[in-house]
PDB file of C-alpha atoms in Angstrom:
ATOM      1  CA  MET I 184     -14.326  95.268  -2.319  1.00 70.00           C
ATOM      2  CA  ALA I 185     -17.414  93.317  -1.342  1.00 75.00           C
ATOM      3  CA  VAL I 186     -17.250  94.853   2.142  1.00 79.00           C
ATOM      4  CA  GLY I 187     -20.620  94.468   3.792  1.00 83.00           C
ATOM      5  CA  THR I 188     -21.676  91.567   1.566  1.00 91.00           C
ATOM      6  CA  PRO I 189     -23.572  88.667   3.155  1.00 94.00           C
ATOM      7  CA  GLU I 190     -21.310  85.937   1.750  1.00 95.00           C
ATOM      8  CA  LYS I 191     -23.318  82.963   3.099  1.00 96.00           C
ATOM      9  CA  VAL I 192     -26.551  84.317   1.606  1.00 96.00           C
ATOM     10  CA  ILE I 193     -24.770  84.958  -1.709  1.00 96.00           C
ATOM     11  CA  ASP I 194     -23.447  81.375  -1.646  1.00 97.00           C
ATOM     12  CA  ALA I 195     -27.007  80.092  -1.130  1.00 96.00           C
ATOM     13  CA  LEU I 196     -28.207  82.151  -4.109  1.00 96.00           C
ATOM     14  CA  VAL I 197     -25.391  80.812  -6.278  1.00 97.00           C
ATOM     15  CA  ALA I 198     -26.449  77.255  -5.356  1.00 97.00           C
ATOM     16  CA  SER I 199     -30.140  77.986  -6.018  1.00 96.00           C
ATOM     17  CA  PRO I 200     -32.006  77.970  -9.341  1.00 96.00           C
ATOM     18  CA  VAL I 201     -32.614  81.736  -9.018  1.00 94.00           C
ATOM     19  CA  GLY I 202     -31.346  83.777 -11.948  1.00 93.00           C
ATOM     20  CA  LYS I 203     -31.898  86.870 -14.106  1.00 95.00           C
ATOM     21  CA  LEU I 204     -31.302  89.080 -11.072  1.00 96.00           C
ATOM     22  CA  THR I 205     -31.094  92.850 -11.073  1.00 96.00           C
ATOM     23  CA  VAL I 206     -28.453  93.783  -8.502  1.00 96.00           C
ATOM     24  CA  ILE I 207     -27.888  97.175  -6.878  1.00 96.00           C
ATOM     25  CA  CYS I 208     -24.567  97.415  -5.066  1.00 93.00           C
ATOM     26  CA  ASN I 209     -21.481  99.557  -4.691  1.00 92.00           C
ATOM     27  CA  ASP I 210     -19.192  97.277  -6.703  1.00 93.00           C
ATOM     28  CA  ALA I 211     -19.058  94.016  -8.651  1.00 95.00           C
ATOM     29  CA  GLY I 212     -16.949  92.359  -5.983  1.00 93.00           C
ATOM     30  CA  LEU I 213     -14.314  89.932  -7.177  1.00 94.00           C
ATOM     31  CA  PRO I 214     -14.961  86.786  -9.244  1.00 94.00           C
ATOM     32  CA  ASP I 215     -14.854  84.700  -6.047  1.00 94.00           C
ATOM     33  CA  LYS I 216     -16.180  87.258  -3.560  1.00 94.00           C
ATOM     34  CA  GLY I 217     -19.379  89.200  -2.978  1.00 93.00           C
ATOM     35  CA  VAL I 218     -21.843  89.642  -5.823  1.00 95.00           C
ATOM     36  CA  GLY I 219     -18.963  88.685  -8.085  1.00 96.00           C
ATOM     37  CA  LYS I 220     -19.901  85.069  -7.358  1.00 97.00           C
ATOM     38  CA  LEU I 221     -23.415  85.720  -8.697  1.00 97.00           C
ATOM     39  CA  ILE I 222     -21.958  87.412 -11.777  1.00 97.00           C
ATOM     40  CA  ALA I 223     -19.511  84.554 -12.417  1.00 97.00           C
ATOM     41  CA  ALA I 224     -22.387  82.064 -12.102  1.00 97.00           C
ATOM     42  CA  GLY I 225     -24.362  83.955 -14.771  1.00 96.00           C
ATOM     43  CA  LYS I 226     -27.196  84.861 -12.410  1.00 97.00           C
ATOM     44  CA  VAL I 227     -27.132  88.653 -12.901  1.00 97.00           C
ATOM     45  CA  LYS I 228     -28.915  90.207 -15.877  1.00 97.00           C
ATOM     46  CA  LYS I 229     -28.502  93.850 -14.780  1.00 97.00           C
ATOM     47  CA  LEU I 230     -26.055  95.496 -12.392  1.00 97.00           C
ATOM     48  CA  TYR I 231     -26.231  98.999 -10.925  1.00 97.00           C
ATOM     49  CA  ALA I 232     -22.839  99.772  -9.400  1.00 96.00           C
ATOM     50  CA  SER I 233     -20.215 102.465  -8.851  1.00 94.00           C
ATOM     51  CA  HIS I 234     -17.412 100.383 -10.304  1.00 93.00           C
ATOM     52  CA  ILE I 235     -16.653  96.938 -11.679  1.00 95.00           C
ATOM     53  CA  GLY I 236     -12.935  97.320 -12.380  1.00 90.00           C
ATOM     54  CA  LEU I 237     -11.623  94.618 -10.037  1.00 93.00           C
ATOM     55  CA  ASN I 238     -13.927  91.943 -11.439  1.00 95.00           C
ATOM     56  CA  ARG I 239     -12.720  91.018 -14.932  1.00 96.00           C
ATOM     57  CA  ILE I 240     -15.703  88.660 -15.413  1.00 97.00           C
ATOM     58  CA  ALA I 241     -18.102  91.569 -14.913  1.00 97.00           C
ATOM     59  CA  GLY I 242     -16.207  93.565 -17.539  1.00 96.00           C
ATOM     60  CA  GLU I 243     -16.232  90.637 -19.957  1.00 97.00           C
ATOM     61  CA  LYS I 244     -19.975  90.038 -19.483  1.00 97.00           C
ATOM     62  CA  MET I 245     -20.681  93.749 -19.961  1.00 97.00           C
ATOM     63  CA  THR I 246     -18.581  93.915 -23.149  1.00 96.00           C
ATOM     64  CA  ALA I 247     -20.211  90.751 -24.533  1.00 97.00           C
ATOM     65  CA  ARG I 248     -23.642  92.194 -23.632  1.00 96.00           C
ATOM     66  CA  GLU I 249     -24.394  89.182 -21.457  1.00 97.00           C
ATOM     67  CA  MET I 250     -25.064  91.518 -18.526  1.00 97.00           C
ATOM     68  CA  GLU I 251     -26.357  95.070 -18.587  1.00 97.00           C
ATOM     69  CA  VAL I 252     -24.303  97.409 -16.411  1.00 97.00           C
ATOM     70  CA  GLU I 253     -25.269 100.896 -15.299  1.00 95.00           C
ATOM     71  CA  LEU I 254     -22.287 102.639 -13.751  1.00 94.00           C
ATOM     72  CA  ILE I 255     -23.308 105.344 -11.294  1.00 94.00           C
ATOM     73  CA  PRO I 256     -21.030 107.646  -9.292  1.00 93.00           C
ATOM     74  CA  GLN I 257     -20.917 106.401  -5.711  1.00 93.00           C
ATOM     75  CA  GLY I 258     -22.528 109.451  -4.104  1.00 93.00           C
ATOM     76  CA  THR I 259     -25.307 109.510  -6.689  1.00 95.00           C
ATOM     77  CA  LEU I 260     -25.927 105.775  -6.190  1.00 96.00           C
ATOM     78  CA  ALA I 261     -26.226 106.205  -2.422  1.00 95.00           C
ATOM     79  CA  GLU I 262     -28.631 109.114  -2.892  1.00 97.00           C
ATOM     80  CA  GLN I 263     -30.751 107.202  -5.428  1.00 97.00           C
ATOM     81  CA  ILE I 264     -31.088 104.365  -2.922  1.00 97.00           C
ATOM     82  CA  ARG I 265     -31.881 106.833  -0.130  1.00 96.00           C
ATOM     83  CA  ALA I 266     -34.520 108.475  -2.344  1.00 97.00           C
ATOM     84  CA  GLY I 267     -36.056 105.066  -3.039  1.00 97.00           C
ATOM     85  CA  GLY I 268     -36.251 104.315   0.675  1.00 96.00           C
ATOM     86  CA  ALA I 269     -37.682 107.732   1.507  1.00 96.00           C
ATOM     87  CA  GLY I 270     -40.314 107.621  -1.235  1.00 97.00           C
ATOM     88  CA  LEU I 271     -38.821 110.594  -3.069  1.00 97.00           C
ATOM     89  CA  GLY I 272     -39.265 111.166  -6.796  1.00 97.00           C
ATOM     90  CA  GLY I 273     -35.545 111.260  -7.466  1.00 97.00           C
ATOM     91  CA  VAL I 274     -32.283 113.064  -6.830  1.00 97.00           C
ATOM     92  CA  LEU I 275     -30.919 116.215  -8.424  1.00 98.00           C
ATOM     93  CA  THR I 276     -27.193 116.107  -9.154  1.00 97.00           C
ATOM     94  CA  LYS I 277     -24.697 118.105 -11.188  1.00 96.00           C
ATOM     95  CA  THR I 278     -22.585 114.992 -11.711  1.00 95.00           C
ATOM     96  CA  GLY I 279     -22.792 114.066 -15.381  1.00 93.00           C
ATOM     97  CA  VAL I 280     -24.254 117.332 -16.676  1.00 96.00           C
ATOM     98  CA  GLY I 281     -22.870 118.030 -20.143  1.00 95.00           C
ATOM     99  CA  THR I 282     -21.495 114.487 -20.581  1.00 94.00           C
ATOM    100  CA  LEU I 283     -22.742 111.211 -22.097  1.00 90.00           C
ATOM    101  CA  VAL I 284     -24.336 110.506 -18.725  1.00 89.00           C
ATOM    102  CA  GLN I 285     -26.901 113.223 -19.464  1.00 94.00           C
ATOM    103  CA  GLU I 286     -28.241 111.496 -22.590  1.00 94.00           C
ATOM    104  CA  GLY I 287     -31.889 110.553 -22.194  1.00 94.00           C
ATOM    105  CA  LYS I 288     -32.197 112.045 -18.724  1.00 95.00           C
ATOM    106  CA  GLN I 289     -34.427 114.860 -17.583  1.00 97.00           C
ATOM    107  CA  THR I 290     -32.690 118.065 -16.534  1.00 97.00           C
ATOM    108  CA  VAL I 291     -33.962 120.563 -14.013  1.00 97.00           C
ATOM    109  CA  VAL I 292     -32.803 124.156 -13.652  1.00 97.00           C
ATOM    110  CA  VAL I 293     -32.629 125.483 -10.086  1.00 97.00           C
ATOM    111  CA  ASN I 294     -31.429 129.050  -9.460  1.00 98.00           C
ATOM    112  CA  GLY I 295     -29.894 129.112 -12.914  1.00 97.00           C
ATOM    113  CA  GLU I 296     -27.942 125.858 -12.451  1.00 97.00           C
ATOM    114  CA  THR I 297     -28.672 122.690 -14.431  1.00 97.00           C
ATOM    115  CA  PHE I 298     -29.061 119.370 -12.624  1.00 98.00           C
ATOM    116  CA  LEU I 299     -29.781 115.832 -13.779  1.00 97.00           C
ATOM    117  CA  LEU I 300     -32.807 114.144 -12.289  1.00 98.00           C
ATOM    118  CA  GLU I 301     -31.735 110.644 -11.269  1.00 97.00           C
ATOM    119  CA  ALA I 302     -34.522 108.167 -10.533  1.00 97.00           C
ATOM    120  CA  PRO I 303     -34.863 106.536  -7.106  1.00 98.00           C
ATOM    121  CA  LEU I 304     -33.657 102.941  -6.779  1.00 97.00           C
ATOM    122  CA  LYS I 305     -35.624 100.293  -4.897  1.00 96.00           C
ATOM    123  CA  ALA I 306     -35.290  96.547  -4.577  1.00 95.00           C
ATOM    124  CA  ASP I 307     -37.613  93.637  -3.953  1.00 95.00           C
ATOM    125  CA  VAL I 308     -35.094  92.103  -1.547  1.00 95.00           C
ATOM    126  CA  SER I 309     -32.175  93.706   0.235  1.00 95.00           C
ATOM    127  CA  LEU I 310     -29.341  91.459   1.382  1.00 95.00           C
ATOM    128  CA  LEU I 311     -27.385  93.015   4.241  1.00 95.00           C
ATOM    129  CA  LYS I 312     -24.339  92.074   6.288  1.00 95.00           C
ATOM    130  CA  ALA I 313     -24.314  93.237   9.897  1.00 95.00           C
ATOM    131  CA  SER I 314     -21.874  92.613  12.700  1.00 94.00           C
ATOM    132  CA  ARG I 315     -24.431  92.155  15.436  1.00 93.00           C
ATOM    133  CA  SER I 316     -28.152  91.784  15.930  1.00 94.00           C
ATOM    134  CA  ASP I 317     -30.407  91.315  18.873  1.00 92.00           C
ATOM    135  CA  VAL I 318     -33.119  88.635  18.820  1.00 91.00           C
ATOM    136  CA  PHE I 319     -35.571  91.167  17.349  1.00 92.00           C
ATOM    137  CA  GLY I 320     -33.384  92.047  14.349  1.00 93.00           C
ATOM    138  CA  ASN I 321     -31.988  95.436  15.372  1.00 94.00           C
ATOM    139  CA  LEU I 322     -28.696  95.611  13.444  1.00 95.00           C
ATOM    140  CA  ALA I 323     -25.302  97.088  14.318  1.00 94.00           C
ATOM    141  CA  TYR I 324     -22.401  97.397  11.864  1.00 93.00           C
ATOM    142  CA  ASP I 325     -18.659  97.784  12.181  1.00 91.00           C
ATOM    143  CA  LYS I 326     -16.491 100.132  10.134  1.00 88.00           C
ATOM    144  CA  THR I 327     -17.244 100.511   6.418  1.00 85.00           C
ATOM    145  CA  THR I 328     -19.962  97.850   6.392  1.00 83.00           C
ATOM    146  CA  LYS I 329     -22.200 100.785   7.307  1.00 84.00           C
ATOM    147  CA  ASN I 330     -21.754 102.456   3.926  1.00 84.00           C
ATOM    148  CA  PHE I 331     -24.614 100.980   1.892  1.00 88.00           C
ATOM    149  CA  ASN I 332     -26.254  98.473   4.235  1.00 90.00           C
ATOM    150  CA  ILE I 333     -28.038 101.077   6.325  1.00 92.00           C
ATOM    151  CA  VAL I 334     -29.628 102.943   3.432  1.00 93.00           C
ATOM    152  CA  MET I 335     -30.413  99.781   1.449  1.00 94.00           C
ATOM    153  CA  ALA I 336     -32.500  98.462   4.338  1.00 95.00           C
ATOM    154  CA  THR I 337     -34.975 101.288   3.733  1.00 95.00           C
ATOM    155  CA  ALA I 338     -35.231 100.772  -0.027  1.00 96.00           C
ATOM    156  CA  ALA I 339     -36.451  97.180  -0.240  1.00 95.00           C
ATOM    157  CA  SER I 340     -39.740  95.381   0.244  1.00 95.00           C
ATOM    158  CA  LYS I 341     -38.022  92.556   2.147  1.00 97.00           C
ATOM    159  CA  VAL I 342     -34.757  92.683   4.117  1.00 97.00           C
ATOM    160  CA  VAL I 343     -32.564  89.670   4.855  1.00 97.00           C
ATOM    161  CA  ALA I 344     -29.653  90.331   7.204  1.00 96.00           C
ATOM    162  CA  GLU I 345     -26.719  87.994   7.645  1.00 96.00           C
ATOM    163  CA  VAL I 346     -25.137  88.692  11.015  1.00 96.00           C
ATOM    164  CA  ASP I 347     -21.944  87.539  12.676  1.00 95.00           C
ATOM    165  CA  GLU I 348     -23.447  87.447  16.151  1.00 94.00           C
ATOM    166  CA  VAL I 349     -26.984  87.370  17.560  1.00 94.00           C
ATOM    167  CA  LEU I 350     -27.038  88.733  21.088  1.00 90.00           C
ATOM    168  CA  GLU I 351     -29.651  88.371  23.758  1.00 86.00           C
ATOM    169  CA  THR I 352     -31.585  91.595  24.154  1.00 78.00           C
ATOM    170  CA  GLU I 353     -29.990  92.459  27.494  1.00 77.00           C
ATOM    171  CA  ASP I 354     -26.513  92.149  25.912  1.00 78.00           C
ATOM    172  CA  PHE I 355     -27.318  94.333  22.908  1.00 76.00           C
ATOM    173  CA  LEU I 356     -27.098  98.102  23.167  1.00 75.00           C
ATOM    174  CA  VAL I 357     -30.118  99.213  21.158  1.00 78.00           C
ATOM    175  CA  GLU I 358     -28.642 102.694  20.773  1.00 79.00           C
ATOM    176  CA  THR I 359     -25.838 101.134  18.693  1.00 83.00           C
ATOM    177  CA  ALA I 360     -28.365  99.757  16.188  1.00 88.00           C
ATOM    178  CA  LEU I 361     -28.249 101.614  12.902  1.00 93.00           C
ATOM    179  CA  THR I 362     -30.997  99.573  11.268  1.00 94.00           C
ATOM    180  CA  PRO I 363     -34.096  99.126  13.420  1.00 94.00           C
ATOM    181  CA  SER I 364     -35.808  95.743  13.562  1.00 94.00           C
ATOM    182  CA  ILE I 365     -38.981  97.147  11.967  1.00 95.00           C
ATOM    183  CA  LEU I 366     -37.093  97.123   8.645  1.00 96.00           C
ATOM    184  CA  VAL I 367     -35.667  93.603   8.994  1.00 96.00           C
ATOM    185  CA  ASP I 368     -37.682  90.573   7.876  1.00 97.00           C
ATOM    186  CA  HIS I 369     -35.151  87.760   8.341  1.00 96.00           C
ATOM    187  CA  VAL I 370     -31.903  87.328  10.273  1.00 96.00           C
ATOM    188  CA  VAL I 371     -29.433  84.635   9.200  1.00 95.00           C
ATOM    189  CA  ARG I 372     -26.400  83.750  11.314  1.00 93.00           C
ATOM    190  CA  ALA I 373     -23.153  83.850   9.337  1.00 83.00           C
TER     191      ALA I 373
END
């Protein structure tokens, strides 16, 4: 929960006058962790996520219609983000065919099988959490922080990366970088 979230950047957003955000992330965090802090502060108007179940405030705001929530299966969400970053027109998936999820969505038949066309997802700003960076902004991640950070870096107009450690170039193994510096606009030390 909230793994890979740039907590210091989120804290700065909570303290800022910014609001009415549309957030794309794997989960709603917890009320005091991750994007859950933005939700608790009333700064999120729409949330795209795989699940919100561990953040009761997110559930309450969704039920009260104070925040729009679009729940998306995790694999579909990752592919929609990837499609946004790759400039694709969408993703075909069988997940949701024949259910309420299908309502209002275009279907495509391929080799006799029906798929839903899910739109690509892009962001104005992507907030990432990386373990290490070099001085140029090449990013390396540890463990499950890789899950969405890597793909989200490709699907945003501007990328802000909060990193635990900034290494001098000679100390950073560029081949361990999973997000190249060309995608990163700003690096913030945690």
